[in-house]
Amino acid sequence: MALPVALVLAACYFLSSVSGILIQTDTPSLPLADRYDYVVVGAGIGGLVVANRLSENPSVSVLVIEAGDLDDQAEDVTVPGNVGEEDPHRYEWVVTTGAQEFLDNTPRSFTQGKVVGGSTITNGLCWTRGSTADYDAWVNLGNPGWGWADLLPYFVKSETYTAQHDASLEPTAGASQRTDPVVSKHGYQGPIEVGFPRYIYNQTYNFLDGIQELGIPINDDLNSGYATGANLIPSSITAENQSRADARTSYLDPVLSRPNLALVTGHTVTRILHRGDNGTAPNPGPKVGVPGRIITGVEFAANSTSQRYNVSCRREVILAAGAILSPVLLQISGFGPADLLTSLGVEVAVDLPGVGSNLQDHPMLQPVYAFDAPDVFTAWDIVGRTRDAVREEYLANRIGPWTAPMVNTVAFPALEWVQDDAPQFLTRISNATSHLPPTYDATLLAGYTAQQTELTALLSRTDTPAYELMSTSWGQLAVSAMHTFSRGTVQARSVSVFDKDNPPLVDPRFCSHHFDCDVLLAALELNDRLIATAPMAALQPVPQAGFAPADARNRTALDEAMRALIRTEFHLSGSCSMLPRDLGGVVDPALRVYGTRGLRVVDASVLPLVPGAHIQAPVYAVAEKAADIIRLDNGDVAGVHPLPKEVRPTPPHCAHHAHRAHRAHRYW
Ligand SMILES: Cc1cc2nc3c(=O)[nH]c(=O)nc-3n(C[C@H](O)[C@H](O)[C@H](O)COP(=O)(O)OP(=O)(O)OC[C@H]3O[C@@H](n4cnc5c(N)ncnc54)[C@H](O)[C@@H]3O)c2cc1C
Ligand SMILES: *[C@@H]1O[C@H](CO)[C@@H](O)[C@H](O)[C@H]1NC(C)=O
Ligand SMILES: *[C@@H]1O[C@H](CO)[C@@H](O)[C@H](O)[C@H]1NC(C)=O
Ligand SMILES: *[C@@H]1O[C@H](CO)[C@@H](O)[C@H](O)[C@H]1NC(C)=O
Ligand SMILES: *[C@@H]1O[C@H](CO)[C@@H](O)[C@H](O)[C@H]1NC(C)=O
Ligand SMILES: *[C@@H]1O[C@H](CO)[C@@H](O)[C@H](O)[C@H]1NC(C)=O
Ligand SMILES: *[C@@H]1O[C@H](CO)[C@@H](O)[C@H](O)[C@H]1NC(C)=O
Ligand SMILES: *[C@@H]1O[C@H](CO)[C@@H](O)[C@H](O)[C@H]1NC(C)=O
């Protein structure tokens, strides 16, 4: 069926010449085709990367349906210095967890993006990949084709990387240049811009000098696959404009003019539609996969009272609603643990125990050791007239403190760098499974046991971190556990995604395995030693109540203070894991939902084991690879572009090379 011609509805100030379709909430009727080759659910990283790549072939039609609206690209969204300052919940789903019984028995709240661009519109901009071993562990868990070497071309394909020394740092911004990328491991032609801010707070260098005194070395490029050490990390910002680079600006805006790509905003997918013969009938056409329920399309609506629409897919539905809402949508559509579905009154289409289990995150706490030394300039000083000046400087020249994100100075310590007897410490893991959710069946237990083996091996390495330590300009030394043994769950409690009285039950079960909190306690003890180093002591850090070195001598008290502060690092993943079905998996290595034909999941929920990293870069890479898999499976070979073979060489740079000489080749 032909697509309607150029139709731009509602106020669409930024798209004056589009020929694709953009449909917003207040559109009176939906000028859609009733059938598209691909229907994509959710316009976050997974959805927009896949929509961009699939619609490269002009003969393939793609519809994206997003619950949120377009962001207004106001300063609270785009300016790195404003991270965390957005109007509360303007573009967000708010999730309240169950009481965290292993912390302080109270619930936690966290947000997920509800906007075109998903969580990349509200995230903290940190850009990290994790270690080679993080991805090789995915292969060991039964996912051929997903190791570091397989994903590196997609990390490269997704990014346009601008090195720190190319980013025109202000002369006052610290004495030394401390990052030095491994040129061949980065991309220079990809959609998402990755760069460094032009302004660096002086305290960054106190931190980096102090951490080295504790034996944690500088790593010239934390994104090379050798993922331990300390340094600046890049951000998802454009080097030129020093503003947020997100999934919308990078993967959607440049291609929304394609006539074969349509976007509906302000509409929520309420159900995935499928045909009830369980796939025993002959394969009806292009839908690839083993026999299974035939996916026919999706149902969607603006809200609970508005009209519902059905739209069909000729080829596939791509589910990309994120780590919380993808499993919920599968469950209410008939794919999930049979007893949960039955209790909801949902007919079981495919009994998949893993849907909503294996939920992982990086538990984080952010104690502050406020700097008491005179003349320490921090982000909190950007108020009143200073704020006006900082803003003006930013708007005029794209320089100054507004270019600096909240967090870009970090350490990723290996366990043995912070624990005197790491092998002994590792024996605390044991192979117990009694801490797992009571809903785990034999397949999930088997999958978890396999993960334990991988995690223990990862924690024994020196290129893979046990935790992350994040330093801010105002003395926050946040810590988060990177390789965690706790597992949580996501369970729908209503068949309607609009049922506000019965939201899904989300329980990350932070520190349900004690080892995760053991690591965080060790991390806090390192903080005590860090603030005592000469470079940090010069800032006169004053620990917040409960986190003073004196408190640390009473581990019970410190442990209590720690548990009260632990919350999400927003790295929710694993809830629709790519794993063999007998290990509790939900999708196979081609990201196809088991027991279905024509349904894949492409978002953070498929990560079987969360890498030791902020996960946006990994999700972009996974989605790029997914797009190639989908195209090849659908015979769309012509559309698969060869990967960029050329990388732009970094121009020779004398100071830069001299600097490299004395620390070269330690990490790669
Ligand atoms: C506050 C915050 C800070 C973060 N900071 C960082 C950071 O500094 N660095 C980093 O690497 N990562 C960070 N992350 C994590 C990172 O942004 C996410 O992991 C990533 O965006 C996940 O991509 P995704 O495709 O899985 O889902 P998302 O990007 O969240 O997109 C999912 C989209 O699906 C839509 N959707 C959901 N259900 C439906 C439905 N039924 N119908 C239609 N649409 C639907 C949602 O509205 C959303 O737009 C942060 C996340 C948050 C929330
Ligand atoms: C940062 O340090 C440099 C060098 O000591 C100094 O010139 C500059 O004024 C400092 N910046 C701030 C904001 O304190
Ligand atoms: C920078 O901003 C200008 C003007 O808003 C815009 O045209 C350009 O595309 C931006 N470039 C990048 C790399 O963000
Ligand atoms: C529901 O959506 C319709 C548009 O489809 C809109 O007119 C109506 O105001 C919305 N109702 C609520 C309660 O938001
Ligand atoms: C959408 O399709 C489903 C399954 O075929 C059907 O039950 C439902 O009534 C349809 N909804 C609309 C609005 O056509
Ligand atoms: C499809 O399979 C499920 C179990 O996976 C079963 O409960 C259901 O009855 C089957 N439906 C049909 C129509 O065969
Ligand atoms: C857990 O099991 C693995 C093998 O399955 C073994 O190598 C390891 O030593 C065990 N760990 C403990 C603490 O018993
Ligand atoms: C340590 O802290 C705990 C919890 O606050 C407290 O009950 C205990 O008395 C303290 N022990 C000492 C030796 O101060």
PDB file of C-alpha atoms in Angstrom, residues 270-272 274 295 319 324-337 341 346-347 349-350 352 354-356 492 575-576 586-587 593 596 599-601 605:
ATOM      1  CA  THR A 270      -0.993  -1.188  23.978  1.00  0.00           C
ATOM      2  CA  ARG A 271      -0.527  -4.696  22.549  1.00  0.00           C
ATOM      3  CA  ILE A 272       1.518  -6.711  20.128  1.00  0.00           C
ATOM      4  CA  HIS A 274      -0.328 -12.108  16.697  1.00  0.00           C
ATOM      5  CA  ILE A 295       3.272 -11.455  14.631  1.00  0.00           C
ATOM      6  CA  LEU A 319      10.135  -3.865  20.199  1.00  0.00           C
ATOM      7  CA  ILE A 324      11.186  -1.690  31.894  1.00  0.00           C
ATOM      8  CA  LEU A 325       8.441  -1.332  29.303  1.00  0.00           C
ATOM      9  CA  SER A 326       9.528  -3.922  26.713  1.00  0.00           C
ATOM     10  CA  PRO A 327       9.017  -6.851  29.108  1.00  0.00           C
ATOM     11  CA  VAL A 328       5.715  -5.322  30.266  1.00  0.00           C
ATOM     12  CA  LEU A 329       4.416  -5.093  26.702  1.00  0.00           C
ATOM     13  CA  LEU A 330       5.479  -8.660  25.963  1.00  0.00           C
ATOM     14  CA  GLN A 331       3.718  -9.900  29.102  1.00  0.00           C
ATOM     15  CA  ILE A 332       0.426  -8.179  28.410  1.00  0.00           C
ATOM     16  CA  SER A 333       0.577  -9.419  24.809  1.00  0.00           C
ATOM     17  CA  GLY A 334       0.856 -13.087  25.814  1.00  0.00           C
ATOM     18  CA  PHE A 335       4.625 -13.648  25.922  1.00  0.00           C
ATOM     19  CA  GLY A 336       6.029 -14.306  29.367  1.00  0.00           C
ATOM     20  CA  PRO A 337       5.887 -16.507  32.457  1.00  0.00           C
ATOM     21  CA  LEU A 341       0.087 -14.118  32.451  1.00  0.00           C
ATOM     22  CA  VAL A 346      -3.823 -12.870  29.557  1.00  0.00           C
ATOM     23  CA  GLU A 347      -3.942 -15.880  27.259  1.00  0.00           C
ATOM     24  CA  ALA A 349       0.800 -17.359  23.553  1.00  0.00           C
ATOM     25  CA  VAL A 350       4.346 -18.397  24.446  1.00  0.00           C
ATOM     26  CA  LEU A 352       8.679 -17.509  28.367  1.00  0.00           C
ATOM     27  CA  GLY A 354      12.636 -15.022  31.282  1.00  0.00           C
ATOM     28  CA  VAL A 355      10.438 -12.073  30.284  1.00  0.00           C
ATOM     29  CA  GLY A 356      10.938  -9.533  33.082  1.00  0.00           C
ATOM     30  CA  ALA A 492       2.918  -6.267  34.737  1.00  0.00           C
ATOM     31  CA  SER A 575      14.921  -8.035  31.394  1.00  0.00           C
ATOM     32  CA  CYS A 576      14.483  -9.643  27.920  1.00  0.00           C
ATOM     33  CA  VAL A 586      13.894 -14.320  25.797  1.00  0.00           C
ATOM     34  CA  VAL A 587      15.597 -13.609  22.473  1.00  0.00           C
ATOM     35  CA  VAL A 593      11.665 -13.544  20.594  1.00  0.00           C
ATOM     36  CA  THR A 596       7.489 -16.054  17.516  1.00  0.00           C
ATOM     37  CA  LEU A 599       9.153 -10.099  16.558  1.00  0.00           C
ATOM     38  CA  ARG A 600      12.516  -8.861  17.835  1.00  0.00           C
ATOM     39  CA  VAL A 601      13.622  -6.831  20.804  1.00  0.00           C
ATOM     40  CA  SER A 605      16.631  -5.241  27.836  1.00  0.00           C
TER      41      SER A 605
END
